[in-house]
PDB file of C-alpha atoms and ligand atoms in Angstrom:
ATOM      1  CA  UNK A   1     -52.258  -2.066  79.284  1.00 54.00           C
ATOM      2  CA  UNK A   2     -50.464   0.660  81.178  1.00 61.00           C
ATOM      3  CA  UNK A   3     -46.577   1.250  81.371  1.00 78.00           C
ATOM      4  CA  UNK A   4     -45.061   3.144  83.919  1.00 87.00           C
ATOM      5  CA  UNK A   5     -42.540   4.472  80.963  1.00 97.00           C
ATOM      6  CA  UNK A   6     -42.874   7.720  78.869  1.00 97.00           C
ATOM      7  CA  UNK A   7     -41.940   6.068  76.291  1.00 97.00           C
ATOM      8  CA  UNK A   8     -41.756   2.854  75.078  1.00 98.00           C
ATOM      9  CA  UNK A   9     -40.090   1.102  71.713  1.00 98.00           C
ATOM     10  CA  UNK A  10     -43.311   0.467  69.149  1.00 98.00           C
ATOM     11  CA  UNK A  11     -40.982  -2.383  68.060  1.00 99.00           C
ATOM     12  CA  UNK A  12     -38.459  -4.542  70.320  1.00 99.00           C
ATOM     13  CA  UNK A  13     -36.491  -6.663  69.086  1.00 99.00           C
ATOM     14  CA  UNK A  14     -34.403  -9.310  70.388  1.00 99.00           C
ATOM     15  CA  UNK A  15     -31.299 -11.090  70.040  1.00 99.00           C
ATOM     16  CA  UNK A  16     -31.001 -13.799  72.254  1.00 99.00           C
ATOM     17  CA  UNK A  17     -27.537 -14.586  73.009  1.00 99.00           C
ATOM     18  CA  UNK A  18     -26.101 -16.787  75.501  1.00 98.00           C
ATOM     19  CA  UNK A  19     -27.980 -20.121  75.983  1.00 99.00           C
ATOM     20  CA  UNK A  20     -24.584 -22.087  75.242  1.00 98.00           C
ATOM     21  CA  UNK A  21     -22.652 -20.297  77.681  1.00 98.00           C
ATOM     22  CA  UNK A  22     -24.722 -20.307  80.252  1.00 99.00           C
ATOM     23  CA  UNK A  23     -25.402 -23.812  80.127  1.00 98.00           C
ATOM     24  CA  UNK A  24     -21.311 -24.136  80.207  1.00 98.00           C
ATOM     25  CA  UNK A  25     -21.223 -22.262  82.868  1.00 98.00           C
ATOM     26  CA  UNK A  26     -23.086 -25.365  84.940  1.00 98.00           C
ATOM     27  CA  UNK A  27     -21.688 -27.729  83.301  1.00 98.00           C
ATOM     28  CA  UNK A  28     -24.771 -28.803  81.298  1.00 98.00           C
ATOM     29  CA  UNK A  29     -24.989 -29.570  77.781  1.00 98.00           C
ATOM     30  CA  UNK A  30     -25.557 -26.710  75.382  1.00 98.00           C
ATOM     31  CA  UNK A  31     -29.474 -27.658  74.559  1.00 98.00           C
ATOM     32  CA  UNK A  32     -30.235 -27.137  78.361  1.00 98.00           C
ATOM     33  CA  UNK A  33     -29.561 -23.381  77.668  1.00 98.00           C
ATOM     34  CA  UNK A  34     -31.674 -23.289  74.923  1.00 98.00           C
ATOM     35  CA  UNK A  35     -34.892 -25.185  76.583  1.00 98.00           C
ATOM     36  CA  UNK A  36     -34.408 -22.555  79.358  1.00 98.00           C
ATOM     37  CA  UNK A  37     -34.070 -19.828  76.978  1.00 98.00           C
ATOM     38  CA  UNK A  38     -37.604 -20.900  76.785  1.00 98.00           C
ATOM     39  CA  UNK A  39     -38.434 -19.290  79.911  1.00 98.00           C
ATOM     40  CA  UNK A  40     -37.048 -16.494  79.163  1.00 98.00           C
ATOM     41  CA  UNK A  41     -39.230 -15.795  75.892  1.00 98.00           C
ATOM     42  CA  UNK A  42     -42.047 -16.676  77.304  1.00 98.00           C
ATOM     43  CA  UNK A  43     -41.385 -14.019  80.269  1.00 98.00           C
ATOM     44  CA  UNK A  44     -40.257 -11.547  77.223  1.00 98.00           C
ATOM     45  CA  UNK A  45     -43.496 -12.179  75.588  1.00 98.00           C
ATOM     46  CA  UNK A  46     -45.865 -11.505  78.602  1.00 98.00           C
ATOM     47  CA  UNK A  47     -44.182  -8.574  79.571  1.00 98.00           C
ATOM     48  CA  UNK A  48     -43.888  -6.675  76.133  1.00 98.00           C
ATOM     49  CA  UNK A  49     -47.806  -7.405  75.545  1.00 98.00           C
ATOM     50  CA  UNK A  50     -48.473  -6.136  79.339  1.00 98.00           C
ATOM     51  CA  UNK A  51     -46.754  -2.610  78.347  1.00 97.00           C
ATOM     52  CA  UNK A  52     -48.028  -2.090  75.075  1.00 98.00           C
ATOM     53  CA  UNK A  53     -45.541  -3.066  72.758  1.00 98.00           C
ATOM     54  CA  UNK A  54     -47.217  -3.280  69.300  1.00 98.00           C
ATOM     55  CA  UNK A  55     -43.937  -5.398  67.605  1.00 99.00           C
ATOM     56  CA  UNK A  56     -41.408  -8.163  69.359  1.00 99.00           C
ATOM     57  CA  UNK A  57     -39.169  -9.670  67.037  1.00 99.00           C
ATOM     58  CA  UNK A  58     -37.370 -12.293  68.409  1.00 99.00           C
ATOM     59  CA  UNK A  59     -33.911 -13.549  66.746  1.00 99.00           C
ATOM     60  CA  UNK A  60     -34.431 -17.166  67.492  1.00 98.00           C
ATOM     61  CA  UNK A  61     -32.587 -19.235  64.444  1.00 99.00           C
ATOM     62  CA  UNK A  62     -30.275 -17.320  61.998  1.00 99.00           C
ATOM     63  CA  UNK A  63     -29.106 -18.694  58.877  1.00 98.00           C
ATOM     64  CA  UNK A  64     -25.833 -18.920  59.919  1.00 98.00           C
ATOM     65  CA  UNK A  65     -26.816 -21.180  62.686  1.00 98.00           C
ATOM     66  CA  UNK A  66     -27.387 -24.094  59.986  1.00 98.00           C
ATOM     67  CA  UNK A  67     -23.618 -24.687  60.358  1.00 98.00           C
ATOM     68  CA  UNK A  68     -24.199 -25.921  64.011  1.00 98.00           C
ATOM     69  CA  UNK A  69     -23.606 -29.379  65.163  1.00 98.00           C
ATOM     70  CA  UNK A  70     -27.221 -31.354  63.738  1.00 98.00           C
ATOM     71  CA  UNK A  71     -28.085 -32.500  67.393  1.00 98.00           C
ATOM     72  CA  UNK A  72     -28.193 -28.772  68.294  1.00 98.00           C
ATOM     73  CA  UNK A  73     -30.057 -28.067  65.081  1.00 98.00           C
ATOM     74  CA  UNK A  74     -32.557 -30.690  66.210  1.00 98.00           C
ATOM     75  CA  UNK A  75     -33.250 -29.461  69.717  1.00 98.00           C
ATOM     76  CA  UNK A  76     -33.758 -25.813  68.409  1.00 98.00           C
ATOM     77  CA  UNK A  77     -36.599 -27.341  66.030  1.00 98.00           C
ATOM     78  CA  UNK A  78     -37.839 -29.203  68.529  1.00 98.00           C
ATOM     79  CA  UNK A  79     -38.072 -26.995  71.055  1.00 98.00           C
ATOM     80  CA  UNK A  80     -39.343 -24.581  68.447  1.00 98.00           C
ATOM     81  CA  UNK A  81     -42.328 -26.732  67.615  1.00 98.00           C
ATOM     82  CA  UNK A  82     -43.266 -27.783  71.361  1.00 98.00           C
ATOM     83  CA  UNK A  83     -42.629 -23.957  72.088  1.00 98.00           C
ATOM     84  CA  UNK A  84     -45.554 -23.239  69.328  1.00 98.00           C
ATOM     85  CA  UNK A  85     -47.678 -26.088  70.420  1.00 97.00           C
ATOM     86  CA  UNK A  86     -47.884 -24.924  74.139  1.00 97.00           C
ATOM     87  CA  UNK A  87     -48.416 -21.351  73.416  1.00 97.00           C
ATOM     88  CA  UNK A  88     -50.532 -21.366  71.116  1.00 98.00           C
ATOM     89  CA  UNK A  89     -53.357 -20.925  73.235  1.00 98.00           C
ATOM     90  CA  UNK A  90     -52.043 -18.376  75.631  1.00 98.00           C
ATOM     91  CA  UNK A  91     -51.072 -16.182  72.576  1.00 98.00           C
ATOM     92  CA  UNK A  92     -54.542 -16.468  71.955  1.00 98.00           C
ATOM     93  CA  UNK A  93     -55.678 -15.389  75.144  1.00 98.00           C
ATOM     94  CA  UNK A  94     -53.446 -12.623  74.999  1.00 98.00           C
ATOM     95  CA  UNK A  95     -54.727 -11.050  71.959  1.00 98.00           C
ATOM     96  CA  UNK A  96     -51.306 -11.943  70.117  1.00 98.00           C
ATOM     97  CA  UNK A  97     -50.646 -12.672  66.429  1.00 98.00           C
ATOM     98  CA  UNK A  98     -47.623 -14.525  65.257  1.00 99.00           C
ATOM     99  CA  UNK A  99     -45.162 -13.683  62.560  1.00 98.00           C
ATOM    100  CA  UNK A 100     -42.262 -15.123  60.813  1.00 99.00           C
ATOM    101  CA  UNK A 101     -39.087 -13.911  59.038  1.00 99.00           C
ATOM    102  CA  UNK A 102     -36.272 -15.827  57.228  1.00 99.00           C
ATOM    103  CA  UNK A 103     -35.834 -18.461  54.973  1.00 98.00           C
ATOM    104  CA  UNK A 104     -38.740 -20.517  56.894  1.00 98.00           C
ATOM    105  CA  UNK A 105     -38.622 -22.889  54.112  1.00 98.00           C
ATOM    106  CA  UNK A 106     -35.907 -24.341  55.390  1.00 98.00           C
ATOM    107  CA  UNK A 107     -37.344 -25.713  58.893  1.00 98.00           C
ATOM    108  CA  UNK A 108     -38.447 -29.385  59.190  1.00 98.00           C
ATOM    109  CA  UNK A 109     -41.396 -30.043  57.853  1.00 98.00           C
ATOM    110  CA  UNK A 110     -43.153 -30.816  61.480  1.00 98.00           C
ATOM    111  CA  UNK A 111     -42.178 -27.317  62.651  1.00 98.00           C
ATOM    112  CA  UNK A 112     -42.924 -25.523  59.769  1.00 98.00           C
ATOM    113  CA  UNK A 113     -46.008 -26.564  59.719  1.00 98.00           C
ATOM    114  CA  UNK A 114     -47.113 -25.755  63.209  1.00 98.00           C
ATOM    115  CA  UNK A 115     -45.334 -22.518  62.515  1.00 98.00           C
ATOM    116  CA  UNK A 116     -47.877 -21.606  59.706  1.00 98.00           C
ATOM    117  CA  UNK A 117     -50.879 -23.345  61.841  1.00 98.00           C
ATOM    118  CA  UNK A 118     -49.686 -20.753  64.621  1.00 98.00           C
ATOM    119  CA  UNK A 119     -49.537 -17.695  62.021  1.00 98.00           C
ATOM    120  CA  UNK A 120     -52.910 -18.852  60.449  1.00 98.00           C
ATOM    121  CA  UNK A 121     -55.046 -19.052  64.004  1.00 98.00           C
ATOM    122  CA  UNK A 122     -53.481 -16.315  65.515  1.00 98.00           C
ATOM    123  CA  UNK A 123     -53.782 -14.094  62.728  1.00 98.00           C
ATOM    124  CA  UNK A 124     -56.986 -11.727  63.402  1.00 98.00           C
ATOM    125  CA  UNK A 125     -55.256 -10.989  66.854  1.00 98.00           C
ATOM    126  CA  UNK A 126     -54.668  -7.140  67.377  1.00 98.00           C
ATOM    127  CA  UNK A 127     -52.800  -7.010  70.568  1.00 98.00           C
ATOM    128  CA  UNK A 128     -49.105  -7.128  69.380  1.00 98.00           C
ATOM    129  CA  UNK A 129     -47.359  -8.962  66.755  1.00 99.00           C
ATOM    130  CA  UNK A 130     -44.830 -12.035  68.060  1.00 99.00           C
ATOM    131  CA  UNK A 131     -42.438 -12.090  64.947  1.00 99.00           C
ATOM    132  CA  UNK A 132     -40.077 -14.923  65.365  1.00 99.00           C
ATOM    133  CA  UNK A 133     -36.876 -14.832  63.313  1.00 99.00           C
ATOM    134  CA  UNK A 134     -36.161 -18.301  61.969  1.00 99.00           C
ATOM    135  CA  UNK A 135     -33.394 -18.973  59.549  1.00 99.00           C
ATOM    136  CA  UNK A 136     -33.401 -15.170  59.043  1.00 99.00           C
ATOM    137  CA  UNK A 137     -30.500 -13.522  57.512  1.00 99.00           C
ATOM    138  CA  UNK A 138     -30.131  -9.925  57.316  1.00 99.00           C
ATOM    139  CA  UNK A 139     -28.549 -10.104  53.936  1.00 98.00           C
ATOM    140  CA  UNK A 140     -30.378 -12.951  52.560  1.00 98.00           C
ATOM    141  CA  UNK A 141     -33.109 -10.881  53.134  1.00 99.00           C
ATOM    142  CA  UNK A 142     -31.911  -7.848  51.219  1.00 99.00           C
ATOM    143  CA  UNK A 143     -30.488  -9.517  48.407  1.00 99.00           C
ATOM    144  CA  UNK A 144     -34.255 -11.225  47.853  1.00 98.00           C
ATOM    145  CA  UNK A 145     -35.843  -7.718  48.012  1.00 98.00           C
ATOM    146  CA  UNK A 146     -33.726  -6.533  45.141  1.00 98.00           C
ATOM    147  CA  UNK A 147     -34.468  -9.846  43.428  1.00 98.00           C
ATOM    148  CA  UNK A 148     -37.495  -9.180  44.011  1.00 98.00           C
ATOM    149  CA  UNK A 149     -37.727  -5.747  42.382  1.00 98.00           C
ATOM    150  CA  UNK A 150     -35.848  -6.670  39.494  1.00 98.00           C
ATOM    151  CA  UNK A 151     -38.596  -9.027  38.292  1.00 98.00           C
ATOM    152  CA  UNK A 152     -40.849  -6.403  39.184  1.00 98.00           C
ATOM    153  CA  UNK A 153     -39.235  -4.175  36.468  1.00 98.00           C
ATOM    154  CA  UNK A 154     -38.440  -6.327  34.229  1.00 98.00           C
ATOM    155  CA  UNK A 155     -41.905  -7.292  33.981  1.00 98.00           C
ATOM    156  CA  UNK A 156     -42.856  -3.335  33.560  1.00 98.00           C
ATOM    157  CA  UNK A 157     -44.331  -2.754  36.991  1.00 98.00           C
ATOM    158  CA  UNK A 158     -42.392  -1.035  38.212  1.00 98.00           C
ATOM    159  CA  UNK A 159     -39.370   1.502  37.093  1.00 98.00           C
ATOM    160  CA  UNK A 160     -35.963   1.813  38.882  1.00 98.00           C
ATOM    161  CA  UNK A 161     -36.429   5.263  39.602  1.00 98.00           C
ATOM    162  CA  UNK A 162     -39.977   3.919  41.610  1.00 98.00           C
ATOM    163  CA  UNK A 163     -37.423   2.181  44.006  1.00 98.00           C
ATOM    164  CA  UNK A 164     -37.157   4.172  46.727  1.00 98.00           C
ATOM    165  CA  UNK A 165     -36.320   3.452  50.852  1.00 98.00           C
ATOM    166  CA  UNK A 166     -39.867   2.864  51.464  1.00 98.00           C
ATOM    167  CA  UNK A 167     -41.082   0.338  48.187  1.00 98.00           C
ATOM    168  CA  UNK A 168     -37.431  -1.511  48.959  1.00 98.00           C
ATOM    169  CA  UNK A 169     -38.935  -1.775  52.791  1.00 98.00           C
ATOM    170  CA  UNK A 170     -41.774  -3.223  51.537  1.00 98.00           C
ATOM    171  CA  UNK A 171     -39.965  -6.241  49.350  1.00 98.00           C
ATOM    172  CA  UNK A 172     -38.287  -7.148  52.594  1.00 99.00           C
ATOM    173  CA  UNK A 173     -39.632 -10.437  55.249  1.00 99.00           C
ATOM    174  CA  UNK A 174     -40.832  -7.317  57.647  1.00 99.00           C
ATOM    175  CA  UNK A 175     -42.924  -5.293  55.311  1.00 98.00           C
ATOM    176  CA  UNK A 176     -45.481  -3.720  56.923  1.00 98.00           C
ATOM    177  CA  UNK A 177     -43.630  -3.732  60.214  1.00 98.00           C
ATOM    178  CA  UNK A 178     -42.107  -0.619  61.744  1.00 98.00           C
ATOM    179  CA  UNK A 179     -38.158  -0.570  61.750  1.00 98.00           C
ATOM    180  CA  UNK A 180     -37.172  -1.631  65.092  1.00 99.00           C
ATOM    181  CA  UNK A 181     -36.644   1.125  67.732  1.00 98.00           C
ATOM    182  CA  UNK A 182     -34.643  -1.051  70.336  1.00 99.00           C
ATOM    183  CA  UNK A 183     -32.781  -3.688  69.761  1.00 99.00           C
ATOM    184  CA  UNK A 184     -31.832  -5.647  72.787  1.00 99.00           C
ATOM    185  CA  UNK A 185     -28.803  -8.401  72.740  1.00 99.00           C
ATOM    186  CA  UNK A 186     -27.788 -10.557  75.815  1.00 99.00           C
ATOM    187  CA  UNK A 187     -24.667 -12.129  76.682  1.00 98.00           C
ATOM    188  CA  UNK A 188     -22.491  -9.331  75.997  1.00 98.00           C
ATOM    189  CA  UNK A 189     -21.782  -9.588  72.541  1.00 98.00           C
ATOM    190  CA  UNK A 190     -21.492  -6.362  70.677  1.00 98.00           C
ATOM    191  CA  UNK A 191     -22.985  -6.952  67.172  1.00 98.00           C
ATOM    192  CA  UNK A 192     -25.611  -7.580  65.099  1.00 98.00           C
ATOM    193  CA  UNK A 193     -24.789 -11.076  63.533  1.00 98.00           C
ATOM    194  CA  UNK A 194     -26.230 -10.110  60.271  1.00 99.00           C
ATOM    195  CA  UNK A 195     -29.610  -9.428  62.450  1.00 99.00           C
ATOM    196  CA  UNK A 196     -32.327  -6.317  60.693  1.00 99.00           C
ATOM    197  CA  UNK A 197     -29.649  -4.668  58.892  1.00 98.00           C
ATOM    198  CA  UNK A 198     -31.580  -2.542  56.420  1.00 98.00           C
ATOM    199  CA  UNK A 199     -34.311  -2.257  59.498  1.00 99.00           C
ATOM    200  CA  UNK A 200     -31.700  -1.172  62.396  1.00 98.00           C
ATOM    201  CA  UNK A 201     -30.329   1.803  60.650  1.00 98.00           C
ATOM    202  CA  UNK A 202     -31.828   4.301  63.477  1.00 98.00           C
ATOM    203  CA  UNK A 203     -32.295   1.612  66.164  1.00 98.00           C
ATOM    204  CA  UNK A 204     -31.542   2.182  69.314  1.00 98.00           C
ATOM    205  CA  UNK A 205     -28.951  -0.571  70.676  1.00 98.00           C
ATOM    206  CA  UNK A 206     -28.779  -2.018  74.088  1.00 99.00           C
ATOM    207  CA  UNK A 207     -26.464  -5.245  75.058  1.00 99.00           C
ATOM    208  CA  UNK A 208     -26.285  -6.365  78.470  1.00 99.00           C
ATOM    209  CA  UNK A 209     -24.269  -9.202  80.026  1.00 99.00           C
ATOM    210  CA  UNK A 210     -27.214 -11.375  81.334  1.00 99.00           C
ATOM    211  CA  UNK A 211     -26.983 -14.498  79.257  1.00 99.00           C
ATOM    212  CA  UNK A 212     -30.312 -14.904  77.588  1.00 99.00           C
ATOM    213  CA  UNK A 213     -31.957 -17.737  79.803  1.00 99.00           C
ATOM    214  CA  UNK A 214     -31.207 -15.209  82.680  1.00 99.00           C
ATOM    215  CA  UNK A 215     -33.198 -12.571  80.817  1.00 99.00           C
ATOM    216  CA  UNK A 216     -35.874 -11.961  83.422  1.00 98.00           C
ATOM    217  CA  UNK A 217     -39.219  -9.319  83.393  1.00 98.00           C
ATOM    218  CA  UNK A 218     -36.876  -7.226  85.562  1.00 98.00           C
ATOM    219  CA  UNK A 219     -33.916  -7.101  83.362  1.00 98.00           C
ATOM    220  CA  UNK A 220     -36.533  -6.130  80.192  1.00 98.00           C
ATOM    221  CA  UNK A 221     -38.053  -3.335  82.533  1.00 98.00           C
ATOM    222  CA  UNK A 222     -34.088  -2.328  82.629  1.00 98.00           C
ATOM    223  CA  UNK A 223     -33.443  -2.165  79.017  1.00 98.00           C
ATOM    224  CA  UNK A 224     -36.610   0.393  78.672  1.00 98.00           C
ATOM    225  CA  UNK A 225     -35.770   2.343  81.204  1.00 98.00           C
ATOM    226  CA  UNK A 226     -32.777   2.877  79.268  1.00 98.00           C
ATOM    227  CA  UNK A 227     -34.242   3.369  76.132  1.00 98.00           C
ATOM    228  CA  UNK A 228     -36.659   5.657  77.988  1.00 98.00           C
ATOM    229  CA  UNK A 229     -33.428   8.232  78.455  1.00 98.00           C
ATOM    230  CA  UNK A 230     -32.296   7.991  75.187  1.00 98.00           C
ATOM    231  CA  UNK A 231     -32.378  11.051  73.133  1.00 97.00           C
ATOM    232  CA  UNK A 232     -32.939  10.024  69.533  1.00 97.00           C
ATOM    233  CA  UNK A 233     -31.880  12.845  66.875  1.00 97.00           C
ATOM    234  CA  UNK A 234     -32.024  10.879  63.568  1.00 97.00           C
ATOM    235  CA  UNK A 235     -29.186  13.343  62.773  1.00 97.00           C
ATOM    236  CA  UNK A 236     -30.695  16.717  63.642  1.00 97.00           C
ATOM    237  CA  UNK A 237     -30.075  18.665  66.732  1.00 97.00           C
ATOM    238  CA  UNK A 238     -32.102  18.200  70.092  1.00 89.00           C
ATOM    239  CA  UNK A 239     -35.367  20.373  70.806  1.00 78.00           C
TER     240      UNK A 239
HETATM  241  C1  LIG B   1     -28.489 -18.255  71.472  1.00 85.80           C
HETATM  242  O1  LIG B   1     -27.585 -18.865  72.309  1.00 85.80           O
HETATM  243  C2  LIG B   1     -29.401 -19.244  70.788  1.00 85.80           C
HETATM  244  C3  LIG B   1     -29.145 -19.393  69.357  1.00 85.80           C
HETATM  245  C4  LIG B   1     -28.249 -18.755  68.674  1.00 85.80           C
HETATM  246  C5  LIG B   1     -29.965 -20.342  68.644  1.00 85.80           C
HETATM  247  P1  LIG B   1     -26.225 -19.499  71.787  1.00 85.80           P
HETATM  248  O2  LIG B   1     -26.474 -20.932  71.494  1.00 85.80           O
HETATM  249  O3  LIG B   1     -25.643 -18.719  70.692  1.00 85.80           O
HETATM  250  O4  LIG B   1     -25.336 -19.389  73.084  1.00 85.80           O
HETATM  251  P2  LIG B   1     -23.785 -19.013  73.175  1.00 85.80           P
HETATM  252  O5  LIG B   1     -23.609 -17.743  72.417  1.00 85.80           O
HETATM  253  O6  LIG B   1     -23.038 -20.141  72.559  1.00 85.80           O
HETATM  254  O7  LIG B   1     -23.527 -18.851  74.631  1.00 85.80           O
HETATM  255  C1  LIG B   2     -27.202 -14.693  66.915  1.00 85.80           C
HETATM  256  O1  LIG B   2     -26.479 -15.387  67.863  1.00 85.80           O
HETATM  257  C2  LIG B   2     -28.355 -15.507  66.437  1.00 85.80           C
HETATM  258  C3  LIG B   2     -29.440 -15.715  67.408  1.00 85.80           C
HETATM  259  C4  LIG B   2     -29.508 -15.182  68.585  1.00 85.80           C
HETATM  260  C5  LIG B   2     -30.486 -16.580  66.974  1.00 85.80           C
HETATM  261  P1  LIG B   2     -25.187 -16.261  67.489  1.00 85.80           P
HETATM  262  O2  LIG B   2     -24.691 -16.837  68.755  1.00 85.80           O
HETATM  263  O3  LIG B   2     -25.526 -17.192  66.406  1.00 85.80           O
HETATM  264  O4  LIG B   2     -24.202 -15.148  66.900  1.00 85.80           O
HETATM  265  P2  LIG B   2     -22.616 -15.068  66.884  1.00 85.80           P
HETATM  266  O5  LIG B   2     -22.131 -16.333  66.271  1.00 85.80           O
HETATM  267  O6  LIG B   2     -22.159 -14.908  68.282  1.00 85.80           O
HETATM  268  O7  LIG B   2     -22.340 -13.843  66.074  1.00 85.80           O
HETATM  269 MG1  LIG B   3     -24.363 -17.160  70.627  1.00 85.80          MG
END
């Protein structure tokens, strides 16, 4: 596992933008783009493992997305399980454990449940951690932390004033996962589309026009090489 970086995020994540438009672009219908954004994760995957990244989320289904046409809905969960069944062995054999954040409850029932067959074999795997983002909302999910903690006092175990950055991190899907250091998002589009917002506060943001199926090991190596020159302060001065 060697990079030829100086640095390198701990924790990349993704948003993968552009499937729609690039299948538009060739006049192909919309759910091409995604199955080639397939490629393009795979490639993502291989290459974040081979340079030591310890976290890759991936932004694959937010809950906004719900509000698509349902034939495009159904692709994305089909390609979603097929994408679990055919990888399941090399994230295996590349010492990878899957994750999951969002309102997963909400999948079909078919790819839900390879989804937590994935997480459940894969889960002693030290390597890195795939965390996929599926019907994840960045809101959703803070608004269920501070459900969360309000049970948690009201049933005395906790006090408001125990509520700090760091126990409010912890009621949130990516508890026990670093914050992000870089987040990446193709297709040019600059914002976050309700993606890690308690997480991102101090991430590092990088957007580049490549639609996402486009999003080769070559255009990753690009986006750390940027990150590599980044000087993050976290609001103090530089050494
Ligand atoms: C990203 O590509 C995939 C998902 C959001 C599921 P899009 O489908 O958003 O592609 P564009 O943005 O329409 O080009
Ligand atoms: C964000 O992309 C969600 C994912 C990449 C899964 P969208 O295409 O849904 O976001 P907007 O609509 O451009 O903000
Ligand atoms: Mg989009």
């Amino acid at each position: 596992m060697t990079t030829p970086f100086s640095k390198i995020p701990t924790h990349l994540a993704v948003i993968m933008d552009g499937n729609g438009r690039w299948a538009k672009q060739r006049g192909l219908p919309r759910i091409l783009g995604h199955s080639q954004g397939v490629k393009a994760v795979r490639s993502t995957v291989q290459t974040s493992r081979e340079i030591g990244i310890q976290v890759l989320t991936l932004f694959a289904f937010s809950q906004e997305n719900w509000q698509r046409p349902a034939a495009e809905v159904n692709a994305l969960m089909d390609l979603l399980h097929d994408y679990l069944d055919k990888e399941c062995e090399e994230l295996m054999q590349n010492n990878i454990s899957l994750r999951a954040i969002g309102d997963t409850s909400r999948l079909p029932s078919k790819a839900l449940k390879r989804l937590q067959d994935v997480i459940a074999v894969t889960s002693g795997n030290q390597g890195m951690i795939l965390n996929l983002a599926l019907s994840y909302g960045g809101r959703a999910e803070i608004v269920r932390a501070a459900q969360h903690l309000a049970r948690r006092c009201l049933a005395q175990e906790l006090t408001p004033e125990q509520i700090d950055e760091q126990c409010f991190s912890q009621a949130l899907w990516t508890a026990g996962l670093p914050d992000p250091d870089l987040i990446i998002r193709t297709s040019g589009e600059m914002r976050l589309s309700n993606f890690l917002l308690f997480q991102a506060a101090y991430a590092e943001l990088y957007v580049t026009p490549v639609l996402w199926p486009d999003f080769d090991r070559d255009e990753l190596l690009k986006a750390l090489a940027d990150y590599e020159r980044r000087d993050r302060r976290f609001g103090r001065v530089s050494d």
